[in-house]
Amino acid sequence: MRNSLKGLLFLLTLPAVLSGAHLLFVFHGGAGTASVYNADTLELLGTPEVGPGAVRAFGVPDPVSPSAYLKLYVITGSSIVVLNPTPPFSIRATLPLDAPPPAGPQAAALSPDGRRLLVASGSQVHVLSTTDLVDTIAVSLPFPTTPSAVVVTPNSRRAYVMSAGSSVVRIIELLPLAQVLSLTASLPIGTFSTAIGMPPNGSRVYAAASGSVYEFDRISNNISAPIPNAFLGGGSIVFDPDPPVANAVLNAGLSAPIVNLASRTVGSTPFTAAGQGISEIVVSGANRAFFLTGSPGRLYQGFLTAGGPATEVTSPQFGSNAIDFEGSPDGRHLFLAFADSRVVRLDAINAVATGAVTAPLAPSGVAVVYMAGATAAQQLEIYGGNSQSGAAGVTLSAPLAVRVRTGAGQGAFGQTVSFSSDNTGVSFSDTSPITNLAGVAETFVTLPAATALQVTATVNPGGFVLTQTFTLNS
């Protein structure tokens, strides 16, 4: 018997604070200096000496005043550098690493609530509590195989760790104390994952391997039937941030196949970039994907609904020596670094340059640190988990996810979302989750016994009402 669950209730509680400055870190390889810019104005704010080999940067929101940074982190080839959050960004602490982090952007991850930083290094994953007054590594978790990528769930409770040359994805429980679980998610014996990823709505965990893409849910951690992939396995998985988060793009080197997450298929017309090797991918939203190719570094763009040959972005300000790029979390901008010391900000919607500066030294990479929106929420949208079916008494495999955004379209951080139902027997894993840095809140739901069910969805921030409705069936 099928029953409809409609309308999960959401109640928003909003702190009245203003958004802080967004930051752009430009790294300078062996020089050991990072140039820190205001990402909105491209004004140079400071040049902290973080050490050689810097590759990533993270900003931690202040729990008391979320519109301000509590501290900043820079990951280098030999250490985790903790910076004070205001110019000139003086060094608070330098925490040595026992081995260089693995290559790639997933070598380190800030939990979506901003409270933990995870860094892979050698045979360990180091976990830092970012709100501690004393800057130190809280725990170092050993792994039997070398960790190569880390992804964290939207609710910041678990992390999934891929290891090079292993078919096993291991799971870290982050709350209350970080520990590696005996529970694992395993690919078929002899199948080694080449990339791991999680959509921003937390619907599934995806692992790419030669010939297939695998997915597993976060309840059972069982692998579903593989999604056939006629192209290379892919060195990364990048997800479309727009609801319903329907697509992902794999980096397969000379091509970038498009995965339809709903139909569980890989399209037959992958992106290509004039025969050049693709080094990085950014999916900014609004149906757009951007590709940075290898030497000589060029920028291309394509559309998720089309795939096929991507078009080179040929603004006169660009050229053929781009070395790195990164997108802003709101999908509105790209930041590109060039070997000739230029740093360019690109409007990701119109693919035109909106600003440029010359860095004091030749760049080796860039990292974008965006302060989450902390102004009043203006938008509530269903972000994942809608239209699921399941047996009575069984937790649905995908979480119900909503995204709360400001009037400017930025994720609203630190908002309380209360899930409830007018019908008896509906249970939630979390009735009052807090939105993360992307404005996402999630809960897992267990359906009651078969009865006719009516559930309403309402958001009431600051005296006005926003309403969304999930429809579920048992």
JSON list of N, CA and C in Angstrom, two decimals, residues 29 31 51 69 94 110 174 218 298 391:
[
{"chain": "A", "resi": 29, "resn": "GLY", "atom": "N", "xyz": [54.52, 28.94, -4.49]},
{"chain": "A", "resi": 29, "resn": "GLY", "atom": "CA", "xyz": [55.45, 27.82, -4.58]},
{"chain": "A", "resi": 29, "resn": "GLY", "atom": "C", "xyz": [56.51, 27.83, -3.50]},
{"chain": "A", "resi": 31, "resn": "ALA", "atom": "N", "xyz": [58.60, 30.03, -2.69]},
{"chain": "A", "resi": 31, "resn": "ALA", "atom": "CA", "xyz": [58.88, 31.30, -2.02]},
{"chain": "A", "resi": 31, "resn": "ALA", "atom": "C", "xyz": [58.34, 31.32, -0.60]},
{"chain": "A", "resi": 51, "resn": "GLY", "atom": "N", "xyz": [55.21, 29.34, 4.38]},
{"chain": "A", "resi": 51, "resn": "GLY", "atom": "CA", "xyz": [56.13, 28.24, 4.07]},
{"chain": "A", "resi": 51, "resn": "GLY", "atom": "C", "xyz": [55.92, 27.74, 2.66]},
{"chain": "A", "resi": 69, "resn": "TYR", "atom": "N", "xyz": [35.58, 35.67, 10.77]},
{"chain": "A", "resi": 69, "resn": "TYR", "atom": "CA", "xyz": [36.42, 34.48, 10.85]},
{"chain": "A", "resi": 69, "resn": "TYR", "atom": "C", "xyz": [36.98, 34.32, 12.26]},
{"chain": "A", "resi": 94, "resn": "THR", "atom": "N", "xyz": [52.22, 26.71, 13.77]},
{"chain": "A", "resi": 94, "resn": "THR", "atom": "CA", "xyz": [52.62, 25.87, 12.64]},
{"chain": "A", "resi": 94, "resn": "THR", "atom": "C", "xyz": [52.69, 24.43, 13.15]},
{"chain": "A", "resi": 110, "resn": "LEU", "atom": "N", "xyz": [37.46, 20.82, 5.28]},
{"chain": "A", "resi": 110, "resn": "LEU", "atom": "CA", "xyz": [36.84, 21.45, 6.44]},
{"chain": "A", "resi": 110, "resn": "LEU", "atom": "C", "xyz": [35.43, 20.91, 6.55]},
{"chain": "A", "resi": 174, "resn": "LEU", "atom": "N", "xyz": [32.98, 11.36, 13.34]},
{"chain": "A", "resi": 174, "resn": "LEU", "atom": "CA", "xyz": [33.58, 12.58, 13.85]},
{"chain": "A", "resi": 174, "resn": "LEU", "atom": "C", "xyz": [33.02, 13.02, 15.19]},
{"chain": "A", "resi": 218, "resn": "ARG", "atom": "N", "xyz": [24.27, 6.19, 2.70]},
{"chain": "A", "resi": 218, "resn": "ARG", "atom": "CA", "xyz": [24.92, 6.46, 3.98]},
{"chain": "A", "resi": 218, "resn": "ARG", "atom": "C", "xyz": [24.28, 5.71, 5.14]},
{"chain": "A", "resi": 298, "resn": "ARG", "atom": "N", "xyz": [44.82, 26.65, -20.67]},
{"chain": "A", "resi": 298, "resn": "ARG", "atom": "CA", "xyz": [43.73, 27.40, -21.28]},
{"chain": "A", "resi": 298, "resn": "ARG", "atom": "C", "xyz": [42.42, 27.09, -20.54]},
{"chain": "A", "resi": 391, "resn": "ALA", "atom": "N", "xyz": [9.86, 1.06, 2.74]},
{"chain": "A", "resi": 391, "resn": "ALA", "atom": "CA", "xyz": [8.99, 0.24, 3.57]},
{"chain": "A", "resi": 391, "resn": "ALA", "atom": "C", "xyz": [8.75, 0.92, 4.92]}
]
